[in-house]
Amino acid sequence: MGGALTANAETMGHLRRYFTLYGSIMSPFDAWMLTRSLRTLDLRMERHCRNAQKVAEFFEKHQKIERVYYPGLASSPYHERAKQFFLENRFGGMLSADIAGGEKAASAFIKACPTIKLVPSLAGVSTTISYPAKTSHRAYSPEMLKQVGISTGQLRFSVGLETIDDILEEFDQALKQI
């Protein structure tokens, strides 16, 4: 991550401790990698968003998916607002879906994906899955999960840059096994 920070002297004084602990500048190698990666960012984001849209549409039509959370779907309560904020109908590469059958079905779905892996954090060039009820929100009681809108069958997907047919085929096969 790169960027610039400007602030008044008082704020910079408070931040100096963090700069000492963590460093205030990136390494030359990190700067070079960032510069190099920026050249293809638009292409990667276009594919990332297009693939996520297709996965969301696939899930929305599937009988074993109860609900899809993706602002690019016309059925999303946030779709009209998202169209105002997202350029060129690029609604992002992340989505969530509630798998019918709850925890047992979600676990079976994850196990049935041979190349799409369960990971603790999302985003990258490969499609990955996160299971909030068992990872980021594992300390929550069932009541707390419900309060924050997470079902025991909810999975989060970071849709990668792979060929969309490969992604959809793997998800289709996984859904057939639950």
Tab-separated table of N, CA and C in Angstrom, residues 11-163:
chain	number	residue	atom	x	y	z
A	11	THR	N	-0.719	16.419	15.186
A	11	THR	CA	-1.092	15.080	14.720
A	11	THR	C	0.141	14.299	14.288
A	12	MET	N	1.045	14.948	13.570
A	12	MET	CA	2.265	14.266	13.137
A	12	MET	C	3.088	13.816	14.339
A	13	GLY	N	3.076	14.608	15.403
A	13	GLY	CA	3.778	14.220	16.626
A	13	GLY	C	3.219	12.936	17.206
A	14	HIS	N	1.904	12.791	17.201
A	14	HIS	CA	1.265	11.564	17.693
A	14	HIS	C	1.602	10.372	16.793
A	15	LEU	N	1.692	10.631	15.511
A	15	LEU	CA	1.961	9.549	14.560
A	15	LEU	C	3.421	9.115	14.557
A	16	ARG	N	4.319	9.952	15.019
A	16	ARG	CA	5.748	9.647	14.984
A	16	ARG	C	6.066	8.315	15.677
A	17	ARG	N	5.373	8.013	16.774
A	17	ARG	CA	5.589	6.742	17.478
A	17	ARG	C	5.297	5.557	16.559
A	18	TYR	N	4.214	5.655	15.793
A	18	TYR	CA	3.868	4.581	14.864
A	18	TYR	C	4.895	4.475	13.745
A	19	PHE	N	5.378	5.606	13.285
A	19	PHE	CA	6.407	5.595	12.239
A	19	PHE	C	7.659	4.885	12.745
A	20	THR	N	8.008	5.129	14.013
A	20	THR	CA	9.191	4.498	14.595
A	20	THR	C	9.001	2.988	14.696
A	21	LEU	N	7.811	2.566	15.110
A	21	LEU	CA	7.539	1.137	15.274
A	21	LEU	C	7.383	0.399	13.951
A	22	TYR	N	6.674	0.995	13.016
A	22	TYR	CA	6.288	0.287	11.798
A	22	TYR	C	6.979	0.791	10.534
A	23	GLY	N	7.661	1.907	10.639
A	23	GLY	CA	8.289	2.492	9.462
A	23	GLY	C	7.349	3.473	8.794
A	24	SER	N	7.930	4.504	8.221
A	24	SER	CA	7.083	5.527	7.614
A	24	SER	C	7.108	5.492	6.096
A	25	ILE	N	7.966	4.684	5.533
A	25	ILE	CA	8.022	4.588	4.072
A	25	ILE	C	8.107	3.127	3.672
A	26	MET	N	7.654	2.850	2.476
A	26	MET	CA	7.752	1.482	1.975
A	26	MET	C	9.158	1.246	1.436
A	27	SER	N	9.496	-0.017	1.327
A	27	SER	CA	10.815	-0.370	0.801
A	27	SER	C	10.872	-0.060	-0.692
A	28	PRO	N	12.068	0.106	-1.227
A	28	PRO	CA	12.184	0.336	-2.673
A	28	PRO	C	11.556	-0.794	-3.494
A	29	PHE	N	11.706	-2.026	-3.034
A	29	PHE	CA	11.112	-3.153	-3.761
A	29	PHE	C	9.592	-3.053	-3.761
A	30	ASP	N	9.001	-2.743	-2.605
A	30	ASP	CA	7.545	-2.593	-2.536
A	30	ASP	C	7.063	-1.463	-3.435
A	31	ALA	N	7.813	-0.370	-3.477
A	31	ALA	CA	7.443	0.754	-4.349
A	31	ALA	C	7.504	0.338	-5.816
A	32	TRP	N	8.521	-0.412	-6.176
A	32	TRP	CA	8.657	-0.889	-7.555
A	32	TRP	C	7.506	-1.834	-7.912
A	33	MET	N	7.187	-2.761	-7.001
A	33	MET	CA	6.081	-3.699	-7.249
A	33	MET	C	4.755	-2.952	-7.391
A	34	LEU	N	4.535	-1.966	-6.558
A	34	LEU	CA	3.305	-1.179	-6.632
A	34	LEU	C	3.213	-0.449	-7.964
A	35	THR	N	4.292	0.185	-8.364
A	35	THR	CA	4.309	0.907	-9.639
A	35	THR	C	4.062	-0.042	-10.800
A	36	ARG	N	4.705	-1.181	-10.771
A	36	ARG	CA	4.532	-2.171	-11.837
A	36	ARG	C	3.093	-2.682	-11.882
A	37	SER	N	2.515	-2.946	-10.720
A	37	SER	CA	1.158	-3.495	-10.648
A	37	SER	C	0.094	-2.499	-11.082
A	38	LEU	N	0.340	-1.223	-10.893
A	38	LEU	CA	-0.643	-0.208	-11.283
A	38	LEU	C	-0.915	-0.217	-12.781
A	39	ARG	N	0.048	-0.662	-13.566
A	39	ARG	CA	-0.114	-0.672	-15.022
A	39	ARG	C	-1.246	-1.591	-15.474
A	40	THR	N	-1.501	-2.645	-14.725
A	40	THR	CA	-2.548	-3.598	-15.124
A	40	THR	C	-3.749	-3.576	-14.180
A	41	LEU	N	-3.798	-2.629	-13.275
A	41	LEU	CA	-4.893	-2.577	-12.300
A	41	LEU	C	-6.256	-2.506	-12.973
A	42	ASP	N	-6.414	-1.660	-13.968
A	42	ASP	CA	-7.710	-1.515	-14.628
A	42	ASP	C	-8.162	-2.836	-15.256
A	43	LEU	N	-7.259	-3.532	-15.916
A	43	LEU	CA	-7.612	-4.814	-16.536
A	43	LEU	C	-8.010	-5.843	-15.488
A	44	ARG	N	-7.259	-5.889	-14.406
A	44	ARG	CA	-7.568	-6.854	-13.349
A	44	ARG	C	-8.894	-6.537	-12.674
A	45	MET	N	-9.152	-5.262	-12.408
A	45	MET	CA	-10.411	-4.883	-11.761
A	45	MET	C	-11.610	-5.136	-12.671
A	46	GLU	N	-11.444	-4.894	-13.960
A	46	GLU	CA	-12.534	-5.170	-14.902
A	46	GLU	C	-12.909	-6.653	-14.861
A	47	ARG	N	-11.922	-7.523	-14.904
A	47	ARG	CA	-12.169	-8.969	-14.878
A	47	ARG	C	-12.734	-9.394	-13.525
A	48	HIS	N	-12.176	-8.867	-12.467
A	48	HIS	CA	-12.616	-9.163	-11.098
A	48	HIS	C	-14.110	-8.843	-10.950
A	49	CYS	N	-14.511	-7.663	-11.378
A	49	CYS	CA	-15.908	-7.226	-11.262
A	49	CYS	C	-16.829	-8.010	-12.189
A	50	ARG	N	-16.400	-8.234	-13.422
A	50	ARG	CA	-17.219	-8.978	-14.386
A	50	ARG	C	-17.457	-10.406	-13.891
A	51	ASN	N	-16.414	-11.055	-13.388
A	51	ASN	CA	-16.569	-12.415	-12.875
A	51	ASN	C	-17.491	-12.454	-11.661
A	52	ALA	N	-17.354	-11.490	-10.763
A	52	ALA	CA	-18.217	-11.456	-9.575
A	52	ALA	C	-19.678	-11.268	-9.964
A	53	GLN	N	-19.939	-10.426	-10.944
A	53	GLN	CA	-21.309	-10.213	-11.420
A	53	GLN	C	-21.901	-11.530	-11.921
A	54	LYS	N	-21.116	-12.278	-12.684
A	54	LYS	CA	-21.609	-13.546	-13.232
A	54	LYS	C	-21.816	-14.590	-12.145
A	55	VAL	N	-20.939	-14.622	-11.158
A	55	VAL	CA	-21.125	-15.550	-10.039
A	55	VAL	C	-22.383	-15.170	-9.260
A	56	ALA	N	-22.583	-13.892	-8.999
A	56	ALA	CA	-23.777	-13.435	-8.274
A	56	ALA	C	-25.045	-13.822	-9.027
A	57	GLU	N	-25.052	-13.641	-10.337
A	57	GLU	CA	-26.217	-14.006	-11.150
A	57	GLU	C	-26.444	-15.514	-11.133
A	58	PHE	N	-25.375	-16.287	-11.187
A	58	PHE	CA	-25.479	-17.749	-11.119
A	58	PHE	C	-26.076	-18.173	-9.780
A	59	PHE	N	-25.539	-17.634	-8.682
A	59	PHE	CA	-26.046	-17.977	-7.356
A	59	PHE	C	-27.505	-17.555	-7.193
A	60	GLU	N	-27.859	-16.386	-7.703
A	60	GLU	CA	-29.221	-15.874	-7.536
A	60	GLU	C	-30.254	-16.817	-8.152
A	61	LYS	N	-29.885	-17.513	-9.209
A	61	LYS	CA	-30.813	-18.419	-9.898
A	61	LYS	C	-30.792	-19.837	-9.335
A	62	HIS	N	-29.844	-20.139	-8.459
A	62	HIS	CA	-29.674	-21.516	-7.986
A	62	HIS	C	-30.586	-21.807	-6.802
A	63	GLN	N	-31.239	-22.951	-6.834
A	63	GLN	CA	-32.201	-23.316	-5.791
A	63	GLN	C	-31.555	-23.579	-4.424
A	64	LYS	N	-30.262	-23.876	-4.391
A	64	LYS	CA	-29.602	-24.139	-3.112
A	64	LYS	C	-28.984	-22.885	-2.488
A	65	ILE	N	-29.228	-21.754	-3.103
A	65	ILE	CA	-28.776	-20.473	-2.558
A	65	ILE	C	-30.009	-19.696	-2.119
A	66	GLU	N	-30.065	-19.349	-0.830
A	66	GLU	CA	-31.223	-18.630	-0.298
A	66	GLU	C	-31.193	-17.137	-0.609
A	67	ARG	N	-30.001	-16.557	-0.564
A	67	ARG	CA	-29.896	-15.113	-0.785
A	67	ARG	C	-28.481	-14.762	-1.231
A	68	VAL	N	-28.398	-13.777	-2.104
A	68	VAL	CA	-27.101	-13.285	-2.585
A	68	VAL	C	-26.988	-11.812	-2.208
A	69	TYR	N	-25.842	-11.434	-1.681
A	69	TYR	CA	-25.567	-10.054	-1.295
A	69	TYR	C	-24.526	-9.501	-2.263
A	70	TYR	N	-24.995	-8.743	-3.239
A	70	TYR	CA	-24.101	-8.152	-4.232
A	70	TYR	C	-24.791	-6.940	-4.835
A	71	PRO	N	-24.197	-5.767	-4.766
A	71	PRO	CA	-24.876	-4.558	-5.234
A	71	PRO	C	-25.089	-4.495	-6.740
A	72	GLY	N	-24.456	-5.378	-7.492
A	72	GLY	CA	-24.632	-5.386	-8.940
A	72	GLY	C	-25.906	-6.070	-9.396
A	73	LEU	N	-26.577	-6.770	-8.497
A	73	LEU	CA	-27.830	-7.442	-8.850
A	73	LEU	C	-28.989	-6.451	-8.769
A	74	ALA	N	-29.855	-6.489	-9.754
A	74	ALA	CA	-31.026	-5.604	-9.752
A	74	ALA	C	-31.904	-5.862	-8.531
A	75	SER	N	-31.853	-7.077	-7.985
A	75	SER	CA	-32.654	-7.428	-6.810
A	75	SER	C	-32.075	-6.877	-5.506
A	76	SER	N	-30.859	-6.377	-5.533
A	76	SER	CA	-30.239	-5.836	-4.324
A	76	SER	C	-30.947	-4.544	-3.914
A	77	PRO	N	-31.240	-4.398	-2.624
A	77	PRO	CA	-31.855	-3.145	-2.175
A	77	PRO	C	-30.915	-1.943	-2.333
A	78	TYR	N	-29.655	-2.204	-2.604
A	78	TYR	CA	-28.660	-1.138	-2.752
A	78	TYR	C	-28.261	-0.898	-4.203
A	79	HIS	N	-28.920	-1.573	-5.134
A	79	HIS	CA	-28.510	-1.515	-6.540
A	79	HIS	C	-28.561	-0.101	-7.120
A	80	GLU	N	-29.651	0.602	-6.923
A	80	GLU	CA	-29.775	1.945	-7.507
A	80	GLU	C	-28.722	2.895	-6.944
A	81	ARG	N	-28.501	2.809	-5.657
A	81	ARG	CA	-27.469	3.658	-5.052
A	81	ARG	C	-26.083	3.240	-5.554
A	82	ALA	N	-25.848	1.945	-5.666
A	82	ALA	CA	-24.544	1.462	-6.138
A	82	ALA	C	-24.253	1.955	-7.549
A	83	LYS	N	-25.274	2.043	-8.383
A	83	LYS	CA	-25.067	2.533	-9.752
A	83	LYS	C	-24.565	3.974	-9.759
A	84	GLN	N	-24.887	4.721	-8.716
A	84	GLN	CA	-24.419	6.107	-8.621
A	84	GLN	C	-22.948	6.189	-8.221
A	85	PHE	N	-22.478	5.195	-7.475
A	85	PHE	CA	-21.127	5.253	-6.927
A	85	PHE	C	-20.099	4.422	-7.688
A	86	PHE	N	-20.525	3.310	-8.269
A	86	PHE	CA	-19.590	2.433	-8.979
A	86	PHE	C	-19.552	2.818	-10.450
A	87	LEU	N	-18.381	3.019	-10.974
A	87	LEU	CA	-18.221	3.420	-12.368
A	87	LEU	C	-18.368	2.237	-13.311
A	88	GLU	N	-18.942	2.485	-14.458
A	88	GLU	CA	-19.011	1.512	-15.558
A	88	GLU	C	-19.597	0.165	-15.130
A	89	ASN	N	-20.548	0.189	-14.207
A	89	ASN	CA	-21.173	-1.039	-13.714
A	89	ASN	C	-20.159	-2.035	-13.167
A	90	ARG	N	-19.125	-1.528	-12.555
A	90	ARG	CA	-18.146	-2.383	-11.870
A	90	ARG	C	-18.488	-2.344	-10.385
A	91	PHE	N	-19.191	-3.362	-9.929
A	91	PHE	CA	-19.726	-3.374	-8.570
A	91	PHE	C	-18.832	-4.116	-7.576
A	92	GLY	N	-17.601	-4.335	-7.932
A	92	GLY	CA	-16.668	-4.993	-7.024
A	92	GLY	C	-16.596	-6.486	-7.254
A	93	GLY	N	-15.624	-7.089	-6.634
A	93	GLY	CA	-15.381	-8.514	-6.813
A	93	GLY	C	-15.723	-9.356	-5.609
A	94	MET	N	-16.356	-8.750	-4.602
A	94	MET	CA	-16.708	-9.469	-3.383
A	94	MET	C	-18.218	-9.637	-3.310
A	95	LEU	N	-18.643	-10.800	-2.847
A	95	LEU	CA	-20.066	-11.027	-2.631
A	95	LEU	C	-20.246	-12.042	-1.525
A	96	SER	N	-21.434	-12.110	-0.999
A	96	SER	CA	-21.791	-13.109	0.004
A	96	SER	C	-23.034	-13.833	-0.463
A	97	ALA	N	-23.187	-15.058	0.019
A	97	ALA	CA	-24.374	-15.847	-0.317
A	97	ALA	C	-24.729	-16.731	0.867
A	98	ASP	N	-26.026	-16.870	1.107
A	98	ASP	CA	-26.525	-17.780	2.136
A	98	ASP	C	-26.830	-19.112	1.476
A	99	ILE	N	-26.086	-20.149	1.877
A	99	ILE	CA	-26.294	-21.491	1.350
A	99	ILE	C	-27.469	-22.113	2.101
A	100	ALA	N	-28.443	-22.648	1.370
A	100	ALA	CA	-29.581	-23.321	2.002
A	100	ALA	C	-29.065	-24.540	2.768
A	101	GLY	N	-29.521	-24.706	3.990
A	101	GLY	CA	-29.085	-25.840	4.793
A	101	GLY	C	-28.126	-25.459	5.909
A	102	GLY	N	-27.808	-24.186	6.006
A	102	GLY	CA	-27.016	-23.691	7.128
A	102	GLY	C	-25.594	-24.206	7.194
A	103	GLU	N	-25.127	-24.393	8.430
A	103	GLU	CA	-23.727	-24.743	8.683
A	103	GLU	C	-23.291	-26.024	7.977
A	104	LYS	N	-24.113	-27.041	8.048
A	104	LYS	CA	-23.752	-28.323	7.426
A	104	LYS	C	-23.567	-28.157	5.916
A	105	ALA	N	-24.476	-27.453	5.279
A	105	ALA	CA	-24.396	-27.250	3.830
A	105	ALA	C	-23.215	-26.354	3.460
A	106	ALA	N	-22.979	-25.314	4.245
A	106	ALA	CA	-21.851	-24.416	3.963
A	106	ALA	C	-20.531	-25.170	4.066
A	107	SER	N	-20.387	-25.990	5.094
A	107	SER	CA	-19.162	-26.782	5.253
A	107	SER	C	-18.990	-27.773	4.112
A	108	ALA	N	-20.084	-28.406	3.702
A	108	ALA	CA	-20.018	-29.355	2.583
A	108	ALA	C	-19.639	-28.641	1.289
A	109	PHE	N	-20.169	-27.456	1.081
A	109	PHE	CA	-19.843	-26.673	-0.108
A	109	PHE	C	-18.347	-26.372	-0.146
A	110	ILE	N	-17.813	-25.903	0.966
A	110	ILE	CA	-16.384	-25.565	1.033
A	110	ILE	C	-15.533	-26.796	0.730
A	111	LYS	N	-15.873	-27.927	1.343
A	111	LYS	CA	-15.101	-29.160	1.134
A	111	LYS	C	-15.198	-29.658	-0.297
A	112	ALA	N	-16.285	-29.327	-0.983
A	112	ALA	CA	-16.500	-29.806	-2.350
A	112	ALA	C	-15.804	-28.947	-3.402
A	113	CYS	N	-15.151	-27.891	-2.992
A	113	CYS	CA	-14.419	-27.019	-3.930
A	113	CYS	C	-12.951	-27.443	-3.943
A	114	PRO	N	-12.504	-28.129	-5.001
A	114	PRO	CA	-11.124	-28.625	-5.002
A	114	PRO	C	-10.051	-27.557	-5.193
A	115	THR	N	-10.327	-26.511	-5.948
A	115	THR	CA	-9.284	-25.509	-6.198
A	115	THR	C	-9.589	-24.155	-5.571
A	116	ILE	N	-10.839	-23.887	-5.266
A	116	ILE	CA	-11.212	-22.619	-4.625
A	116	ILE	C	-11.145	-22.857	-3.119
A	117	LYS	N	-10.245	-22.180	-2.472
A	117	LYS	CA	-9.897	-22.488	-1.088
A	117	LYS	C	-10.549	-21.571	-0.063
A	118	LEU	N	-10.718	-22.131	1.134
A	118	LEU	CA	-11.165	-21.386	2.302
A	118	LEU	C	-9.953	-20.641	2.852
A	119	VAL	N	-10.085	-19.342	3.019
A	119	VAL	CA	-8.971	-18.526	3.507
A	119	VAL	C	-9.463	-17.579	4.605
A	120	PRO	N	-8.561	-17.126	5.479
A	120	PRO	CA	-8.984	-16.218	6.546
A	120	PRO	C	-9.209	-14.782	6.087
A	121	SER	N	-8.602	-14.386	4.989
A	121	SER	CA	-8.804	-13.034	4.472
A	121	SER	C	-9.002	-13.114	2.970
A	122	LEU	N	-9.637	-12.097	2.425
A	122	LEU	CA	-10.031	-12.146	1.022
A	122	LEU	C	-9.283	-11.129	0.182
A	123	ALA	N	-9.382	-11.288	-1.108
A	123	ALA	CA	-8.854	-10.398	-2.146
A	123	ALA	C	-7.533	-10.935	-2.676
A	124	GLY	N	-7.477	-11.008	-3.961
A	124	GLY	CA	-6.306	-11.501	-4.666
A	124	GLY	C	-6.722	-11.892	-6.067
A	125	VAL	N	-5.820	-12.498	-6.814
A	125	VAL	CA	-6.146	-12.865	-8.187
A	125	VAL	C	-6.868	-14.202	-8.278
A	126	SER	N	-6.847	-14.993	-7.216
A	126	SER	CA	-7.524	-16.290	-7.203
A	126	SER	C	-8.831	-16.194	-6.428
A	127	THR	N	-9.831	-16.929	-6.881
A	127	THR	CA	-11.111	-16.974	-6.182
A	127	THR	C	-10.927	-17.688	-4.852
A	128	THR	N	-11.466	-17.102	-3.794
A	128	THR	CA	-11.363	-17.683	-2.461
A	128	THR	C	-12.700	-17.549	-1.734
A	129	ILE	N	-12.813	-18.313	-0.647
A	129	ILE	CA	-14.026	-18.336	0.175
A	129	ILE	C	-13.644	-18.029	1.615
A	130	SER	N	-14.508	-17.312	2.304
A	130	SER	CA	-14.381	-17.086	3.737
A	130	SER	C	-15.709	-17.490	4.381
A	131	TYR	N	-15.623	-18.012	5.592
A	131	TYR	CA	-16.813	-18.472	6.312
A	131	TYR	C	-16.932	-17.651	7.604
A	132	PRO	N	-17.626	-16.506	7.549
A	132	PRO	CA	-17.661	-15.580	8.690
A	132	PRO	C	-18.092	-16.205	10.017
A	133	ALA	N	-19.105	-17.062	10.006
A	133	ALA	CA	-19.606	-17.640	11.257
A	133	ALA	C	-18.556	-18.512	11.945
A	134	LYS	N	-17.571	-18.980	11.187
A	134	LYS	CA	-16.530	-19.849	11.747
A	134	LYS	C	-15.151	-19.200	11.770
A	135	THR	N	-15.035	-17.982	11.236
A	135	THR	CA	-13.727	-17.313	11.234
A	135	THR	C	-13.841	-15.940	11.896
A	136	SER	N	-14.104	-14.920	11.126
A	136	SER	CA	-14.094	-13.544	11.642
A	136	SER	C	-15.116	-13.300	12.748
A	137	HIS	N	-16.219	-14.035	12.755
A	137	HIS	CA	-17.279	-13.828	13.744
A	137	HIS	C	-17.504	-15.081	14.608
A	138	ARG	N	-16.477	-15.908	14.732
A	138	ARG	CA	-16.623	-17.180	15.449
A	138	ARG	C	-16.964	-17.005	16.930
A	139	ALA	N	-16.623	-15.879	17.523
A	139	ALA	CA	-16.911	-15.654	18.941
A	139	ALA	C	-18.352	-15.207	19.178
A	140	TYR	N	-19.086	-14.938	18.119
A	140	TYR	CA	-20.462	-14.460	18.256
A	140	TYR	C	-21.408	-15.615	18.569
A	141	SER	N	-22.360	-15.346	19.428
A	141	SER	CA	-23.421	-16.319	19.705
A	141	SER	C	-24.363	-16.351	18.501
A	142	PRO	N	-25.204	-17.386	18.392
A	142	PRO	CA	-26.174	-17.413	17.292
A	142	PRO	C	-27.057	-16.156	17.258
A	143	GLU	N	-27.410	-15.638	18.428
A	143	GLU	CA	-28.231	-14.427	18.481
A	143	GLU	C	-27.463	-13.215	17.946
A	144	MET	N	-26.196	-13.120	18.313
A	144	MET	CA	-25.377	-11.999	17.838
A	144	MET	C	-25.165	-12.080	16.327
A	145	LEU	N	-24.937	-13.298	15.819
A	145	LEU	CA	-24.783	-13.465	14.368
A	145	LEU	C	-26.030	-12.963	13.654
A	146	LYS	N	-27.179	-13.340	14.184
A	146	LYS	CA	-28.435	-12.914	13.566
A	146	LYS	C	-28.573	-11.391	13.603
A	147	GLN	N	-28.187	-10.786	14.715
A	147	GLN	CA	-28.277	-9.327	14.855
A	147	GLN	C	-27.427	-8.593	13.820
A	148	VAL	N	-26.273	-9.159	13.477
A	148	VAL	CA	-25.390	-8.494	12.507
A	148	VAL	C	-25.624	-8.988	11.078
A	149	GLY	N	-26.634	-9.847	10.897
A	149	GLY	CA	-27.013	-10.267	9.554
A	149	GLY	C	-26.174	-11.370	8.951
A	150	ILE	N	-25.579	-12.208	9.800
A	150	ILE	CA	-24.775	-13.324	9.299
A	150	ILE	C	-25.476	-14.623	9.663
A	151	SER	N	-25.791	-15.421	8.659
A	151	SER	CA	-26.402	-16.729	8.905
A	151	SER	C	-25.295	-17.776	9.017
A	152	THR	N	-25.633	-18.934	9.570
A	152	THR	CA	-24.636	-20.008	9.682
A	152	THR	C	-24.316	-20.622	8.325
A	153	GLY	N	-25.107	-20.301	7.320
A	153	GLY	CA	-24.841	-20.787	5.970
A	153	GLY	C	-24.238	-19.733	5.058
A	154	GLN	N	-23.883	-18.589	5.621
A	154	GLN	CA	-23.372	-17.497	4.780
A	154	GLN	C	-21.876	-17.659	4.503
A	155	LEU	N	-21.545	-17.561	3.228
A	155	LEU	CA	-20.149	-17.590	2.792
A	155	LEU	C	-19.838	-16.297	2.064
A	156	ARG	N	-18.596	-15.862	2.180
A	156	ARG	CA	-18.131	-14.680	1.445
A	156	ARG	C	-17.179	-15.149	0.355
A	157	PHE	N	-17.291	-14.522	-0.781
A	157	PHE	CA	-16.485	-14.909	-1.934
A	157	PHE	C	-15.705	-13.711	-2.455
A	158	SER	N	-14.440	-13.928	-2.673
A	158	SER	CA	-13.624	-12.970	-3.410
A	158	SER	C	-13.418	-13.631	-4.764
A	159	VAL	N	-14.083	-13.114	-5.772
A	159	VAL	CA	-14.052	-13.747	-7.093
A	159	VAL	C	-12.803	-13.271	-7.828
A	160	GLY	N	-12.018	-14.237	-8.269
A	160	GLY	CA	-10.727	-13.932	-8.872
A	160	GLY	C	-10.773	-13.741	-10.375
A	161	LEU	N	-9.614	-13.889	-10.978
A	161	LEU	CA	-9.426	-13.595	-12.393
A	161	LEU	C	-9.439	-14.835	-13.272
A	162	GLU	N	-9.721	-15.990	-12.702
A	162	GLU	CA	-9.748	-17.214	-13.493
A	162	GLU	C	-10.821	-17.126	-14.580
A	163	THR	N	-10.791	-18.050	-15.507
A	163	THR	CA	-11.831	-18.131	-16.527
A	163	THR	C	-13.168	-18.347	-15.827
